[in-house]
């Protein structure tokens, strides 16, 4: 009887673990094939509080260059973009992956600067509040064109 209870408990745990794994939103972003200053996807959708596994795959662009991914609080994209532009005169900007220090409280998740023909995967939890969250690349000059929206739904 104890053996049966243990097997049943393991089966329930395995089912629960599989359900949790299925709840992870796996997203891959690349530079747009014909527009090196754009992502291949500009609209992403996840559920509020969902685990997200995002891979920035910096391959396939006609003009290879570094890129990053920064997910930002709603309404903060212009401020973060302006601060990213200001980093062009910062000698430490590359080491900081062009992620503005002044915007840390406005950034929900980010990759480091990903060089051409490289990838980086990050994992984070989607915001608990539904809404449209902007994302962008903050390498100099990119944020005006290389951007999109992560739609967080209930």
GROMACS .gro file of C-alpha atoms in nm:
model
  154
    1UNK     CA    1   0.000   0.000   0.000
    2UNK     CA    2   0.285   0.240   0.085
    3UNK     CA    3   0.445   0.161  -0.251
    4UNK     CA    4   0.124   0.249  -0.434
    5UNK     CA    5   0.092   0.577  -0.242
    6UNK     CA    6   0.454   0.667  -0.324
    7UNK     CA    7   0.404   0.589  -0.695
    8UNK     CA    8   0.082   0.794  -0.700
    9UNK     CA    9   0.258   1.086  -0.529
   10UNK     CA   10   0.541   1.072  -0.784
   11UNK     CA   11   0.293   1.064  -1.073
   12UNK     CA   12   0.108   1.367  -0.934
   13UNK     CA   13   0.437   1.554  -0.884
   14UNK     CA   14   0.554   1.467  -1.238
   15UNK     CA   15   0.224   1.590  -1.384
   16UNK     CA   16   0.246   1.912  -1.180
   17UNK     CA   17   0.609   1.970  -1.287
   18UNK     CA   18   0.519   1.912  -1.653
   19UNK     CA   19   0.230   2.159  -1.627
   20UNK     CA   20   0.463   2.417  -1.476
   21UNK     CA   21   0.719   2.366  -1.754
   22UNK     CA   22   0.444   2.407  -2.013
   23UNK     CA   23   0.362   2.744  -1.861
   24UNK     CA   24   0.701   2.887  -1.956
   25UNK     CA   25   0.674   3.123  -2.254
   26UNK     CA   26   0.970   3.046  -2.482
   27UNK     CA   27   1.048   3.343  -2.705
   28UNK     CA   28   1.326   3.379  -2.960
   29UNK     CA   29   1.410   3.721  -3.104
   30UNK     CA   30   1.646   3.786  -3.393
   31UNK     CA   31   1.739   4.092  -3.594
   32UNK     CA   32   1.499   4.129  -3.887
   33UNK     CA   33   1.644   3.953  -4.193
   34UNK     CA   34   1.625   4.258  -4.422
   35UNK     CA   35   1.621   4.541  -4.167
   36UNK     CA   36   1.924   4.522  -3.936
   37UNK     CA   37   1.769   4.787  -3.710
   38UNK     CA   38   1.458   4.590  -3.632
   39UNK     CA   39   1.361   4.276  -3.445
   40UNK     CA   40   1.199   3.992  -3.638
   41UNK     CA   41   0.904   4.012  -3.396
   42UNK     CA   42   0.759   4.337  -3.265
   43UNK     CA   43   0.456   4.197  -3.082
   44UNK     CA   44   0.503   3.941  -2.806
   45UNK     CA   45   0.229   3.803  -2.581
   46UNK     CA   46   0.259   3.647  -2.237
   47UNK     CA   47   0.034   3.599  -1.937
   48UNK     CA   48   0.070   3.812  -1.624
   49UNK     CA   49   0.313   3.646  -1.383
   50UNK     CA   50   0.418   3.386  -1.642
   51UNK     CA   51   0.777   3.261  -1.651
   52UNK     CA   52   0.949   3.378  -1.968
   53UNK     CA   53   1.256   3.229  -2.131
   54UNK     CA   54   1.376   3.477  -2.393
   55UNK     CA   55   1.663   3.409  -2.632
   56UNK     CA   56   1.819   3.692  -2.829
   57UNK     CA   57   1.974   3.517  -3.129
   58UNK     CA   58   2.189   3.777  -3.304
   59UNK     CA   59   2.228   3.594  -3.634
   60UNK     CA   60   2.103   3.631  -3.989
   61UNK     CA   61   2.123   4.008  -4.028
   62UNK     CA   62   2.240   4.161  -4.356
   63UNK     CA   63   2.450   4.408  -4.151
   64UNK     CA   64   2.577   4.229  -3.837
   65UNK     CA   65   2.610   4.449  -3.528
   66UNK     CA   66   2.562   4.423  -3.151
   67UNK     CA   67   2.210   4.422  -3.008
   68UNK     CA   68   2.043   4.385  -2.671
   69UNK     CA   69   1.688   4.341  -2.542
   70UNK     CA   70   1.545   4.561  -2.269
   71UNK     CA   71   1.189   4.524  -2.137
   72UNK     CA   72   1.066   4.852  -1.989
   73UNK     CA   73   0.781   4.972  -1.772
   74UNK     CA   74   0.495   5.133  -1.969
   75UNK     CA   75   0.552   5.499  -2.053
   76UNK     CA   76   0.927   5.487  -1.983
   77UNK     CA   77   1.058   5.402  -2.330
   78UNK     CA   78   1.135   5.762  -2.432
   79UNK     CA   79   1.328   5.830  -2.109
   80UNK     CA   80   1.526   5.505  -2.133
   81UNK     CA   81   1.599   5.571  -2.502
   82UNK     CA   82   1.722   5.923  -2.430
   83UNK     CA   83   1.946   5.792  -2.152
   84UNK     CA   84   2.080   5.525  -2.388
   85UNK     CA   85   2.166   5.798  -2.643
   86UNK     CA   86   2.351   5.989  -2.370
   87UNK     CA   87   2.570   5.682  -2.314
   88UNK     CA   88   2.743   5.739  -2.649
   89UNK     CA   89   2.992   5.962  -2.466
   90UNK     CA   90   3.041   5.715  -2.177
   91UNK     CA   91   3.375   5.531  -2.214
   92UNK     CA   92   3.225   5.243  -2.011
   93UNK     CA   93   2.912   5.210  -2.227
   94UNK     CA   94   3.018   4.882  -2.395
   95UNK     CA   95   3.107   4.729  -2.058
   96UNK     CA   96   2.760   4.834  -1.936
   97UNK     CA   97   2.602   4.677  -2.247
   98UNK     CA   98   2.449   5.020  -2.321
   99UNK     CA   99   2.204   4.973  -2.033
  100UNK     CA  100   2.154   5.315  -1.871
  101UNK     CA  101   2.226   5.320  -1.497
  102UNK     CA  102   1.970   5.597  -1.446
  103UNK     CA  103   1.695   5.372  -1.584
  104UNK     CA  104   1.751   5.063  -1.369
  105UNK     CA  105   1.419   5.114  -1.185
  106UNK     CA  106   1.235   5.134  -1.519
  107UNK     CA  107   1.389   4.816  -1.664
  108UNK     CA  108   1.205   4.489  -1.596
  109UNK     CA  109   1.444   4.251  -1.774
  110UNK     CA  110   1.737   4.274  -2.012
  111UNK     CA  111   2.006   4.082  -2.193
  112UNK     CA  112   2.363   4.194  -2.212
  113UNK     CA  113   2.491   4.329  -2.542
  114UNK     CA  114   2.494   4.029  -2.777
  115UNK     CA  115   2.762   4.037  -3.045
  116UNK     CA  116   2.692   3.923  -3.404
  117UNK     CA  117   2.658   3.546  -3.445
  118UNK     CA  118   2.604   3.496  -3.072
  119UNK     CA  119   2.303   3.433  -2.851
  120UNK     CA  120   2.198   3.500  -2.494
  121UNK     CA  121   1.906   3.353  -2.304
  122UNK     CA  122   1.747   3.516  -2.002
  123UNK     CA  123   1.468   3.399  -1.776
  124UNK     CA  124   1.232   3.630  -1.591
  125UNK     CA  125   0.878   3.653  -1.465
  126UNK     CA  126   0.636   3.863  -1.671
  127UNK     CA  127   0.488   4.160  -1.484
  128UNK     CA  128   0.192   4.074  -1.260
  129UNK     CA  129  -0.005   4.367  -1.398
  130UNK     CA  130  -0.163   4.334  -1.743
  131UNK     CA  131  -0.061   4.597  -1.996
  132UNK     CA  132   0.161   4.680  -2.290
  133UNK     CA  133   0.530   4.682  -2.200
  134UNK     CA  134   0.774   4.830  -2.453
  135UNK     CA  135   1.100   4.657  -2.539
  136UNK     CA  136   1.396   4.789  -2.735
  137UNK     CA  137   1.762   4.762  -2.825
  138UNK     CA  138   1.965   5.041  -2.663
  139UNK     CA  139   2.281   5.009  -2.872
  140UNK     CA  140   2.346   5.366  -3.001
  141UNK     CA  141   2.076   5.485  -3.236
  142UNK     CA  142   1.889   5.153  -3.245
  143UNK     CA  143   1.607   5.221  -2.999
  144UNK     CA  144   1.415   5.449  -3.235
  145UNK     CA  145   1.358   5.162  -3.480
  146UNK     CA  146   1.448   4.840  -3.297
  147UNK     CA  147   1.156   4.813  -3.062
  148UNK     CA  148   0.831   4.634  -2.994
  149UNK     CA  149   0.566   4.563  -2.735
  150UNK     CA  150   0.519   4.273  -2.496
  151UNK     CA  151   0.145   4.238  -2.435
  152UNK     CA  152   0.087   4.106  -2.082
  153UNK     CA  153  -0.262   3.964  -2.039
  154UNK     CA  154  -0.453   3.820  -1.743
   0.00000   0.00000   0.00000
